[in-house]
CSV table of C-alpha atoms in Angstrom, one decimal:
chain,number,residue,atom,x,y,z
A,267,MET,CA,14.2,2.7,23.5
A,268,GLY,CA,15.6,0.4,20.6
A,269,ARG,CA,14.7,-3.2,19.7
A,270,PRO,CA,17.3,-5.8,20.1
A,271,THR,CA,17.8,-8.2,17.3
A,272,THR,CA,16.1,-11.2,19.0
A,273,ARG,CA,13.5,-11.2,21.4
A,274,LEU,CA,12.4,-14.4,23.4
A,275,ALA,CA,9.1,-12.9,24.5
A,276,MET,CA,6.8,-13.5,21.4
A,277,LEU,CA,4.0,-11.0,22.1
A,278,ALA,CA,2.1,-11.3,19.0
A,279,ALA,CA,-1.6,-11.1,19.2
A,280,VAL,CA,-4.0,-12.3,16.5
A,281,SER,CA,-7.5,-13.8,16.3
A,282,LEU,CA,-8.6,-16.0,13.8
A,283,ALA,CA,-12.5,-16.1,13.1
A,284,LEU,CA,-14.6,-18.1,10.8
A,285,ALA,CA,-17.8,-16.7,9.5
A,286,GLY,CA,-20.1,-18.0,6.7
A,287,CYS,CA,-23.0,-20.2,6.6
A,288,GLY,CA,-23.3,-23.9,6.5
A,289,GLY,CA,-21.2,-26.5,8.2
A,290,SER,CA,-22.6,-26.4,11.7
A,291,ASP,CA,-25.4,-25.5,14.1
A,292,ASP,CA,-23.3,-22.2,14.8
A,293,ASP,CA,-23.6,-21.3,11.1
A,294,ALA,CA,-25.6,-17.8,10.6
A,295,ALA,CA,-27.0,-16.3,7.3
A,296,THR,CA,-24.5,-13.6,7.0
A,297,THR,CA,-21.3,-14.4,4.8
A,298,PRO,CA,-18.6,-12.0,4.9
A,299,ALA,CA,-16.6,-11.1,1.5
A,300,THR,CA,-14.0,-13.5,0.6
A,301,ALA,CA,-10.4,-12.6,-0.9
A,302,GLU,CA,-11.7,-14.4,-4.1
A,303,SER,CA,-15.0,-12.5,-4.1
A,304,ALA,CA,-13.4,-9.1,-3.6
A,305,GLY,CA,-10.8,-9.7,-6.3
A,306,GLU,CA,-7.8,-10.0,-3.7
A,307,THR,CA,-4.4,-11.2,-5.0
A,308,SER,CA,-2.2,-13.1,-2.7
A,309,ALA,CA,0.5,-11.8,-0.7
A,310,PRO,CA,4.2,-11.7,-2.4
A,311,PRO,CA,6.7,-14.2,-1.1
A,312,PRO,CA,8.8,-13.2,2.1
A,313,GLY,CA,12.0,-11.8,1.5
A,314,GLY,CA,13.7,-13.3,-1.4
A,315,ALA,CA,12.1,-16.6,-1.0
A,316,THR,CA,10.3,-18.9,-3.5
A,317,GLN,CA,6.8,-19.3,-2.8
A,318,THR,CA,5.4,-22.2,-4.5
A,319,GLY,CA,1.6,-21.4,-3.2
A,320,THR,CA,-0.4,-18.4,-2.7
A,321,GLN,CA,-2.6,-17.4,0.5
A,322,GLY,CA,-5.9,-19.6,0.2
A,323,THR,CA,-4.6,-22.6,-1.6
A,324,GLY,CA,-3.3,-24.5,1.9
A,325,ALA,CA,0.4,-24.3,0.4
A,326,THR,CA,3.3,-23.1,2.6
A,327,VAL,CA,6.5,-21.2,1.9
A,328,PRO,CA,9.2,-23.9,1.7
A,329,GLU,CA,12.3,-22.0,1.4
A,330,VAL,CA,11.7,-20.1,4.7
A,331,GLU,CA,12.3,-22.0,8.0
A,332,LEU,CA,9.5,-21.0,10.7
A,333,ASP,CA,10.7,-19.0,13.7
A,334,GLU,CA,13.9,-17.7,12.0
A,335,PRO,CA,14.2,-14.1,11.1
A,336,TYR,CA,15.1,-13.5,7.5
A,337,PRO,CA,15.5,-10.0,5.5
A,338,ALA,CA,12.1,-8.9,4.4
A,339,THR,CA,12.4,-7.2,1.1
A,340,GLN,CA,8.5,-6.7,0.4
A,341,ASP,CA,6.9,-3.3,1.0
A,342,LEU,CA,6.4,-3.0,4.6
A,343,ALA,CA,4.8,0.3,4.7
A,344,ARG,CA,1.8,0.2,7.1
A,345,THR,CA,-1.4,1.5,6.0
A,346,LEU,CA,-3.9,2.3,8.7
A,347,PRO,CA,-7.5,2.0,8.0
A,348,GLN,CA,-9.5,5.2,7.0
A,349,GLY,CA,-11.4,6.5,10.1
A,350,GLY,CA,-14.5,8.6,10.7
A,351,GLU,CA,-15.2,10.7,13.6
A,352,THR,CA,-12.1,11.1,16.5
A,353,LEU,CA,-13.1,11.3,20.2
A,354,THR,CA,-10.7,12.5,22.8
A,355,SER,CA,-10.7,11.5,26.4
A,356,PRO,CA,-10.5,14.0,29.4
A,357,ASP,CA,-6.6,12.9,29.7
A,358,GLY,CA,-6.2,13.4,25.9
A,359,HIS,CA,-6.1,10.1,24.7
A,360,GLU,CA,-7.8,9.9,20.9
A,361,LEU,CA,-9.9,7.3,19.4
A,362,THR,CA,-10.8,7.2,15.5
A,363,LEU,CA,-13.6,4.8,14.9
A,364,THR,CA,-12.5,3.0,11.8
A,365,GLY,CA,-15.4,0.2,11.1
A,366,VAL,CA,-18.3,-1.9,12.2
A,367,HIS,CA,-18.4,-5.3,10.4
A,368,ARG,CA,-20.9,-8.0,10.4
A,369,LEU,CA,-19.5,-11.3,11.9
A,370,ALA,CA,-22.5,-13.4,12.4
A,371,ASP,CA,-26.3,-12.7,12.9
A,372,ASP,CA,-25.8,-11.7,16.6
A,373,ARG,CA,-22.4,-10.1,16.5
A,374,VAL,CA,-20.1,-7.4,14.8
A,375,VAL,CA,-16.4,-6.3,15.3
A,376,VAL,CA,-15.9,-2.7,16.2
A,377,THR,CA,-12.5,-1.5,14.9
A,378,ALA,CA,-10.6,1.9,15.9
A,379,VAL,CA,-7.3,3.6,15.9
A,380,LEU,CA,-6.0,4.5,19.5
A,381,SER,CA,-3.3,6.8,20.3
A,382,LEU,CA,-2.6,7.1,24.1
A,383,VAL,CA,-1.0,9.9,26.3
A,384,GLU,CA,1.6,8.9,28.3
A,385,LEU,CA,0.6,8.2,32.3
A,386,PRO,CA,2.1,6.9,35.5
A,387,ARG,CA,2.5,3.2,35.0
A,388,GLU,CA,0.4,2.4,38.1
A,389,ASP,CA,-2.5,4.5,37.0
A,390,PHE,CA,-2.6,2.9,33.6
A,391,ALA,CA,-5.2,0.5,33.6
A,392,VAL,CA,-8.0,3.2,35.0
A,393,ASN,CA,-6.8,6.8,34.5
A,394,GLY,CA,-8.7,8.3,31.7
A,395,PHE,CA,-10.9,5.3,31.1
A,396,GLU,CA,-14.2,4.5,32.6
A,397,GLU,CA,-15.3,1.0,33.6
A,398,PRO,CA,-15.7,-1.4,31.6
A,399,ALA,CA,-13.3,0.4,29.2
A,400,LEU,CA,-10.5,-1.3,30.9
A,401,ARG,CA,-10.7,-4.5,33.1
A,402,ARG,CA,-7.5,-6.3,34.3
A,403,ALA,CA,-6.6,-9.2,32.2
A,404,GLY,CA,-4.2,-11.0,34.5
A,405,SER,CA,-0.2,-10.3,33.8
A,406,ARG,CA,-1.2,-9.4,30.1
A,407,GLY,CA,-2.7,-6.1,30.6
A,408,SER,CA,-6.2,-4.7,30.5
A,409,GLU,CA,-9.0,-5.5,28.0
A,410,TRP,CA,-10.2,-3.1,25.8
A,411,ALA,CA,-13.9,-3.4,25.7
A,412,PRO,CA,-15.3,0.3,26.2
A,413,PHE,CA,-18.4,0.0,23.6
A,414,GLU,CA,-22.0,-0.3,24.3
A,415,LEU,CA,-24.0,-0.6,21.1
A,416,THR,CA,-27.7,0.7,20.6
A,417,VAL,CA,-29.9,0.7,17.5
A,418,ALA,CA,-32.7,3.0,16.7
A,419,GLY,CA,-36.1,1.9,17.9
A,420,ASP,CA,-34.6,-0.8,20.3
A,421,GLU,CA,-34.6,-0.5,24.0
A,422,THR,CA,-31.8,-3.2,24.3
A,423,THR,CA,-28.2,-2.3,25.0
A,424,TYR,CA,-25.7,-4.6,23.5
A,425,LEU,CA,-22.7,-5.6,25.3
A,426,PRO,CA,-19.0,-7.2,24.3
A,427,VAL,CA,-19.3,-11.1,23.9
A,428,ARG,CA,-17.8,-12.9,26.6
A,429,ASP,CA,-16.7,-16.6,27.5
A,430,ASP,CA,-17.7,-18.3,30.7
A,431,ASP,CA,-14.9,-16.8,32.2
A,432,GLU,CA,-15.9,-13.1,31.4
A,433,ARG,CA,-13.2,-12.8,29.0
A,434,CYS,CA,-13.8,-10.6,26.0
A,435,LEU,CA,-12.9,-11.3,22.5
A,436,CYS,CA,-11.0,-7.9,22.2
A,437,SER,CA,-7.6,-6.3,22.3
A,438,VAL,CA,-5.7,-5.9,25.2
A,439,ILE,CA,-3.7,-2.8,26.3
A,440,ARG,CA,-0.5,-3.2,28.5
A,441,SER,CA,1.5,-0.7,30.5
A,442,GLY,CA,5.3,-0.8,30.4
A,443,ILE,CA,5.2,-1.9,26.5
A,444,GLN,CA,2.7,0.5,25.1
A,445,GLU,CA,4.8,3.3,23.3
A,446,PHE,CA,2.6,6.3,24.1
A,447,GLY,CA,2.0,8.6,21.1
A,448,ASP,CA,1.8,5.9,18.4
A,449,ALA,CA,-1.3,4.9,16.5
A,450,MET,CA,-2.5,1.4,17.3
A,451,THR,CA,-5.2,-0.7,16.0
A,452,VAL,CA,-7.8,-2.3,18.3
A,453,MET,CA,-10.9,-4.0,18.3
A,454,THR,CA,-13.8,-5.5,20.1
A,455,VAL,CA,-16.3,-8.1,19.1
A,456,MET,CA,-19.9,-6.8,20.1
A,457,SER,CA,-23.3,-8.1,20.2
A,458,ALA,CA,-25.8,-6.9,18.1
A,459,PRO,CA,-29.0,-7.6,16.5
A,460,ALA,CA,-29.4,-9.6,13.2
A,461,ASP,CA,-31.6,-7.0,11.5
A,462,ALA,CA,-29.5,-3.8,12.4
A,463,ASP,CA,-27.7,-2.0,9.2
A,464,ALA,CA,-26.6,0.8,11.5
A,465,VAL,CA,-25.5,1.3,15.2
A,466,ASP,CA,-25.0,3.9,17.7
A,467,LEU,CA,-21.9,3.2,20.0
A,468,GLY,CA,-21.4,4.7,23.4
A,469,VAL,CA,-17.4,4.6,24.3
A,470,HIS,CA,-16.8,4.9,28.2
A,471,GLY,CA,-14.3,7.5,28.6
A,472,PHE,CA,-14.7,9.2,25.1
A,473,GLY,CA,-18.2,9.9,24.2
A,474,ASP,CA,-20.7,8.7,21.5
A,475,VAL,CA,-20.8,8.2,17.7
A,476,SER,CA,-24.0,8.0,16.0
A,477,ASP,CA,-25.4,6.1,13.0
A,478,VAL,CA,-22.2,3.8,12.1
A,479,GLU,CA,-23.0,1.7,9.0
A,480,ILE,CA,-22.4,-2.1,9.3
A,481,THR,CA,-20.3,-3.3,6.6
A,482,ALA,CA,-18.7,-6.7,5.4
A,483,VAL,CA,-15.4,-7.8,6.8
A,484,PRO,CA,-12.8,-6.1,4.1
A,485,ALA,CA,-10.7,-8.9,2.2
A,486,THR,CA,-6.9,-8.4,2.2
A,487,SER,CA,-4.1,-10.6,3.2
A,488,THR,CA,-2.0,-8.0,5.1
A,489,THR,CA,-3.0,-6.1,8.1
A,490,PRO,CA,-1.1,-3.4,10.3
A,491,TRP,CA,-0.4,-5.0,13.6
A,492,GLY,CA,0.4,-3.2,16.9
A,493,THR,CA,2.0,0.1,16.1
A,494,VAL,CA,4.9,-0.9,14.3
A,495,GLU,CA,4.5,-4.4,12.7
A,496,THR,CA,2.9,-5.7,9.7
A,497,LEU,CA,1.0,-9.1,9.6
A,498,THR,CA,0.4,-11.2,6.5
A,499,VAL,CA,-1.4,-14.6,6.3
A,500,ARG,CA,0.6,-16.7,3.7
A,501,SER,CA,-2.1,-19.8,3.9
A,502,ALA,CA,-4.7,-21.3,6.1
A,503,HIS,CA,-5.6,-24.8,5.7
A,504,ARG,CA,-8.2,-27.1,7.9
A,505,GLN,CA,-8.1,-30.9,8.0
A,506,ASP,CA,-9.6,-33.3,10.4
A,507,GLY,CA,-11.1,-30.8,12.7
A,508,THR,CA,-7.9,-28.6,12.9
A,509,VAL,CA,-7.3,-25.0,11.3
A,510,THR,CA,-3.5,-24.4,10.4
A,511,ALA,CA,-2.5,-20.9,9.9
A,512,ARG,CA,0.9,-19.6,8.4
A,513,LEU,CA,1.6,-16.1,9.4
A,514,THR,CA,4.3,-13.6,8.5
A,515,LEU,CA,5.4,-10.9,11.1
A,516,ALA,CA,7.4,-8.1,9.7
A,517,SER,CA,8.9,-4.7,10.9
A,518,PRO,CA,9.8,-1.7,8.5
A,519,ASP,CA,13.3,-0.6,8.3
A,520,ASP,CA,12.7,2.3,10.4
A,521,SER,CA,11.0,0.5,13.2
A,522,THR,CA,11.7,0.8,16.7
A,523,GLY,CA,10.2,0.0,20.2
A,524,TRP,CA,8.8,-3.5,21.3
A,525,GLY,CA,5.8,-5.2,20.0
A,526,ARG,CA,2.3,-4.0,21.4
A,527,GLY,CA,-0.9,-5.6,22.4
A,528,VAL,CA,-1.9,-9.1,23.0
A,529,TYR,CA,-5.1,-11.0,22.6
A,530,GLY,CA,-5.5,-13.9,24.9
A,531,PHE,CA,-4.8,-14.2,28.6
A,532,THR,CA,-2.0,-16.8,29.0
A,533,ASP,CA,0.6,-16.0,32.1
A,534,ASP,CA,3.3,-17.4,29.9
A,535,GLN,CA,5.2,-14.3,28.2
A,536,LEU,CA,7.2,-16.5,25.9
A,537,CYS,CA,4.0,-17.6,24.0
A,538,LEU,CA,2.5,-16.3,20.8
A,539,GLY,CA,-0.6,-15.3,22.6
A,540,GLY,CA,-4.2,-15.4,21.3
A,541,ILE,CA,-4.2,-17.2,17.8
A,542,THR,CA,-7.9,-18.3,17.7
A,543,VAL,CA,-10.6,-19.5,15.1
A,544,VAL,CA,-14.2,-18.2,15.7
A,545,GLY,CA,-17.3,-19.8,14.2
A,546,THR,CA,-20.4,-17.8,12.8
A,547,GLY,CA,-22.1,-18.9,16.0
A,548,ARG,CA,-20.5,-18.7,19.6
A,549,THR,CA,-17.6,-21.2,19.3
A,550,THR,CA,-14.1,-20.1,19.7
A,551,GLY,CA,-10.9,-22.4,19.0
A,552,LEU,CA,-7.9,-21.4,20.9
A,553,ALA,CA,-4.2,-21.8,20.0
A,554,GLU,CA,-3.2,-25.4,20.7
A,555,GLY,CA,0.0,-25.4,22.9
A,556,CYS,CA,2.5,-22.5,23.2
A,557,VAL,CA,3.9,-21.4,19.7
A,558,ARG,CA,7.4,-19.5,20.5
A,559,GLY,CA,9.3,-17.4,18.5
A,560,VAL,CA,11.2,-13.9,18.3
A,561,LEU,CA,9.7,-10.6,17.3
A,562,PRO,CA,11.7,-9.6,14.0
A,563,ALA,CA,14.3,-6.7,14.1
A,564,ALA,CA,14.0,-3.6,11.9
A,565,GLY,CA,13.8,-4.3,8.3
A,566,GLN,CA,13.2,-8.4,9.2
A,567,ALA,CA,10.5,-11.1,9.1
A,568,VAL,CA,9.7,-14.2,10.9
A,569,ASP,CA,7.2,-16.8,9.8
A,570,LEU,CA,5.0,-18.8,12.4
A,571,GLU,CA,2.4,-21.7,12.4
A,572,ALA,CA,-0.4,-22.1,14.5
A,573,THR,CA,-3.1,-24.8,14.8
A,574,MET,CA,-6.4,-24.3,16.5
A,575,PRO,CA,-9.4,-26.6,16.7
A,576,ASP,CA,-11.9,-26.0,14.0
A,577,PRO,CA,-15.3,-24.5,15.0
A,578,GLY,CA,-16.6,-26.3,11.9
A,579,THR,CA,-17.8,-23.3,9.9
A,580,ASP,CA,-17.1,-22.3,6.2
A,581,THR,CA,-15.3,-18.7,5.8
A,582,LEU,CA,-12.0,-17.7,7.7
A,583,VAL,CA,-11.8,-14.2,8.9
A,584,LEU,CA,-8.7,-13.0,10.4
A,585,LEU,CA,-9.3,-10.9,13.5
A,586,PRO,CA,-5.8,-9.5,14.8
A,587,SER,CA,-6.3,-8.2,18.4
A,588,ASN,CA,-4.3,-5.2,17.3
A,589,GLY,CA,-5.1,-4.9,13.4
A,590,VAL,CA,-7.5,-5.1,11.0
A,591,PRO,CA,-10.2,-7.7,10.6
A,592,THR,CA,-9.8,-9.5,7.3
A,593,ALA,CA,-12.1,-12.0,5.5
A,594,LEU,CA,-9.9,-14.8,3.8
A,595,GLN,CA,-9.9,-18.1,1.8
A,596,ILE,CA,-9.4,-21.2,3.6
A,597,THR,CA,-8.8,-24.7,1.9
A,598,GLY,CA,-9.7,-28.1,3.3
A,599,ASP,CA,-12.9,-29.6,4.5
A,600,ALA,CA,-14.7,-28.0,7.5
A,601,ALA,CA,-15.0,-30.6,10.7
A,602,ARG,CA,-15.9,-29.5,14.0
A,603,GLY,CA,-12.8,-29.9,16.2
A,604,ASN,CA,-12.9,-30.8,19.8
A,605,GLY,CA,-11.1,-30.3,23.4
A,606,GLU,CA,-10.7,-27.8,26.1
A,607,GLN,CA,-9.7,-25.3,23.5
A,608,LEU,CA,-13.0,-24.9,21.6
A,609,VAL,CA,-14.8,-22.6,23.8
A,610,SER,CA,-17.8,-20.3,23.5
A,611,HIS,CA,-18.2,-16.4,23.6
A,612,ASP,CA,-22.0,-15.7,24.1
A,613,ALA,CA,-23.9,-12.6,23.0
A,614,ARG,CA,-24.9,-10.3,25.7
A,615,SER,CA,-27.5,-7.6,26.0
A,616,ARG,CA,-29.1,-5.6,28.8
A,617,THR,CA,-32.5,-4.1,29.0
A,618,GLU,CA,-34.0,-2.6,32.2
A,619,GLY,CA,-31.8,-4.1,34.7
A,620,ALA,CA,-31.7,-7.6,33.0
A,621,THR,CA,-28.5,-8.8,31.4
A,622,VAL,CA,-28.9,-11.7,29.0
A,623,ALA,CA,-26.1,-14.0,28.0
A,624,ALA,CA,-27.3,-15.9,25.0
A,625,GLY,CA,-25.3,-19.1,24.7
A,626,GLU,CA,-25.8,-23.0,24.8
A,627,ARG,CA,-28.1,-22.1,27.6
A,628,VAL,CA,-29.4,-18.6,28.4
A,629,GLU,CA,-28.5,-17.0,31.6
A,630,ILE,CA,-30.0,-13.6,32.6
A,631,ALA,CA,-28.5,-11.6,35.5
A,632,LEU,CA,-30.6,-9.3,37.2
A,633,ASP,CA,-29.5,-6.0,39.0
A,634,THR,CA,-30.4,-6.2,42.3
A,635,SER,CA,-30.2,-2.5,42.8
A,636,VAL,CA,-33.0,-2.2,40.5
A,637,LEU,CA,-35.0,-5.1,42.0
A,638,PHE,CA,-34.6,-4.5,45.9
A,639,ASP,CA,-33.8,-1.8,48.2
A,640,LEU,CA,-30.3,-2.1,50.0
A,641,GLY,CA,-30.8,-5.0,52.6
A,642,GLU,CA,-34.1,-5.9,51.6
A,643,SER,CA,-36.1,-8.9,49.8
A,644,THR,CA,-39.3,-7.4,48.8
A,645,LEU,CA,-39.2,-6.5,45.0
A,646,THR,CA,-39.5,-2.8,44.3
A,647,SER,CA,-41.8,-1.2,41.7
A,648,ALA,CA,-39.1,-0.4,39.5
A,649,ALA,CA,-38.8,-4.2,39.4
A,650,ARG,CA,-41.9,-4.7,37.2
A,651,ARG,CA,-39.9,-4.1,33.9
A,652,THR,CA,-37.0,-6.0,34.7
A,653,VAL,CA,-39.6,-9.0,35.4
A,654,ALA,CA,-41.4,-8.3,32.6
A,655,VAL,CA,-38.2,-8.2,30.3
A,656,THR,CA,-37.2,-11.5,31.9
A,657,VAL,CA,-40.2,-13.0,31.3
A,658,GLU,CA,-40.4,-12.2,27.6
A,659,THR,CA,-36.8,-13.5,27.2
A,660,LEU,CA,-37.7,-16.8,28.9
A,661,GLU,CA,-41.1,-17.5,26.5
A,662,GLY,CA,-38.7,-17.5,23.7
A,663,GLN,CA,-36.8,-20.3,25.1
A,664,ALA,CA,-37.5,-24.1,24.3
A,665,GLY,CA,-36.6,-25.0,27.8
A,666,ARG,CA,-39.1,-24.7,30.7
A,667,SER,CA,-36.8,-25.8,33.8
A,668,LEU,CA,-35.6,-22.6,35.4
A,669,THR,CA,-32.6,-22.2,38.1
A,670,VAL,CA,-32.8,-18.8,40.0
A,671,ALA,CA,-29.7,-18.1,42.2
A,672,GLY,CA,-29.3,-15.3,44.6
A,673,HIS,CA,-25.9,-13.6,45.2
A,674,THR,CA,-24.4,-11.1,47.4
A,675,ASP,CA,-21.3,-9.1,47.8
A,676,SER,CA,-18.8,-9.9,50.7
A,677,GLN,CA,-20.1,-7.0,52.8
A,678,GLY,CA,-21.7,-8.1,56.3
A,679,ASP,CA,-22.0,-11.3,58.1
A,680,ALA,CA,-21.7,-14.3,55.7
A,681,ALA,CA,-24.5,-16.3,57.0
A,682,ASP,CA,-27.0,-13.4,56.8
A,683,ASN,CA,-25.9,-13.0,52.9
A,684,VAL,CA,-26.8,-16.5,52.3
A,685,GLU,CA,-30.3,-16.1,53.8
A,686,LEU,CA,-30.5,-12.5,52.1
A,687,SER,CA,-29.7,-14.2,48.7
A,688,SER,CA,-31.9,-17.0,49.1
A,689,ASP,CA,-34.8,-14.5,50.0
A,690,ARG,CA,-34.2,-12.4,47.0
A,691,ALA,CA,-34.2,-15.4,44.7
A,692,GLN,CA,-37.3,-16.8,46.1
A,693,ALA,CA,-39.1,-13.2,45.3
A,694,VAL,CA,-37.8,-13.2,41.9
A,695,ALA,CA,-39.0,-17.0,41.6
A,696,ASP,CA,-42.3,-15.9,42.7
A,697,ALA,CA,-42.7,-13.1,40.2
A,698,LEU,CA,-41.8,-15.1,37.5
A,699,GLU,CA,-44.1,-18.1,38.2
A,700,GLN,CA,-46.8,-15.8,38.5
A,701,GLN,CA,-46.3,-14.2,35.0
A,702,LEU,CA,-45.1,-17.2,33.2
A,703,GLY,CA,-48.0,-19.3,34.5
A,704,ASP,CA,-48.1,-23.2,34.2
A,705,GLY,CA,-45.6,-25.5,32.7
A,706,TRP,CA,-42.4,-24.3,34.3
A,707,THR,CA,-40.4,-25.7,37.0
A,708,PHE,CA,-37.9,-23.9,39.6
A,709,ASP,CA,-34.8,-24.7,41.4
A,710,VAL,CA,-34.2,-21.8,44.1
A,711,GLN,CA,-30.8,-21.4,45.5
A,712,GLY,CA,-29.0,-18.8,47.7
A,713,TYR,CA,-25.4,-18.6,47.6
A,714,GLY,CA,-24.5,-15.5,49.6
A,715,GLU,CA,-20.9,-14.2,48.9
A,716,GLU,CA,-19.6,-17.6,47.6
A,717,GLU,CA,-19.6,-17.2,44.1
A,718,PRO,CA,-18.4,-13.7,43.1
A,719,VAL,CA,-18.0,-12.8,39.4
A,720,ALA,CA,-15.4,-9.9,40.4
A,721,ALA,CA,-12.7,-9.6,42.7
A,722,GLU,CA,-13.6,-6.9,45.3
A,723,THR,CA,-10.1,-5.5,45.3
A,724,GLY,CA,-8.1,-2.4,44.3
A,725,THR,CA,-9.2,1.4,44.4
A,726,LEU,CA,-12.5,2.5,46.2
A,727,GLU,CA,-14.2,2.8,42.9
A,728,GLU,CA,-12.9,-0.7,41.7
A,729,VAL,CA,-14.3,-2.3,44.8
A,730,GLU,CA,-17.6,-0.6,44.7
A,731,ALA,CA,-17.8,-1.8,41.0
A,732,ALA,CA,-17.3,-5.2,41.7
A,733,GLN,CA,-19.3,-5.4,44.4
A,734,ALA,CA,-22.4,-4.0,42.2
A,735,ARG,CA,-21.5,-6.8,39.9
A,736,ASN,CA,-21.5,-9.5,42.4
A,737,ARG,CA,-24.7,-8.4,43.9
A,738,ARG,CA,-27.2,-10.2,41.5
A,739,VAL,CA,-29.9,-12.9,41.1
A,740,GLU,CA,-29.3,-15.1,37.9
A,741,VAL,CA,-31.8,-17.0,36.0
A,742,THR,CA,-30.7,-19.8,33.9
A,743,VAL,CA,-32.9,-21.6,31.5
A,744,GLU,CA,-31.7,-25.3,31.7
A,745,PRO,CA,-31.8,-27.1,28.1
């Protein structure tokens, strides 16, 4: 299918991540390479325009109007990152791991090149992938978060970072727009221990990759985007708690098809989805308002500008949803922004049935299939290790006030579920109190099926997976 000259649905997908040390409480010790330190030069001017400044100076490109396509005379050849081992799913999808890059003390970004075989549209989100490789992400498609990360000598399994609404910081794959067979760069931001220099990755639906070195974020101003376009950062500037990025999206002369992949979960198909800035800790600044525009036709480019609240850390990292993460220079003074568009993506890990989300407050979700027999509220012998892991995590926190909340799935009588969830929460609280000793306070609640974390809809497998997630006991350390 050919590409029309203009298209109102701007389906670009980019994340901008700040990484560095100094500037806020979210800062980490790790500082990715910058364009200056790596000897990077700025990108050439777009088309035949005169560019008065270069990337990293805060200058713009005054001869080119925003959101207006223009001939792109610069070299638009896409260069995909060099990969390592290629894994193949049972349905023939191919995944080539291209890197694991340190973003902050508690997280890395995993990048890969993905080639999909054609599947029936109605089966796209699940066929060939095992949960949680693809979760439904509203109207925008399914999130790409297939990884589990482990480190030799560490019993913990590290999971994708997520916000309070369970959204990952990752690529999104969409049926109906993805052109099968083309190679597309994808990424997932993963939790990882600060002292790790190499990791093992389990990739749901594909297999395992061992001993992958963690490296610094590469420094460049241009990255492949989707399966066709090229994305270039012209400038990045911060002022008064706001980050402003000027971007060029370009298509090669021989390109066909549509734009691929989005980051972000907005329902508005006309928006430039997913421009974000991420601090070296947990804070993410989402794009403010709706940046609209057109995807460029073959041999053309378009310049876009997006603003985001500043997380307040030092180094800007371009983190395209379907591109290559890039450490860049940024001008101006760091100042933490504010507002609803400033959110947190918390590091998450799982050990012996206990999944820990480490954010402004620590939340531990305990798997009831490990803690209890079906329909029962007496702790099993297998629960001892889960309780011990929970105690170890709690003792490392400053807070001593705990909320213990029980939850069930929607099966059975609602009143009985409330009682069961309350009894299970009390059993966990009693076990924790016995091991933690004096100085702790407990607030025990049972919510039954009232607060699910997953919709119990879809295929039988999807319903069962959702029910398993909803059956849980949550322990929260109040600050």
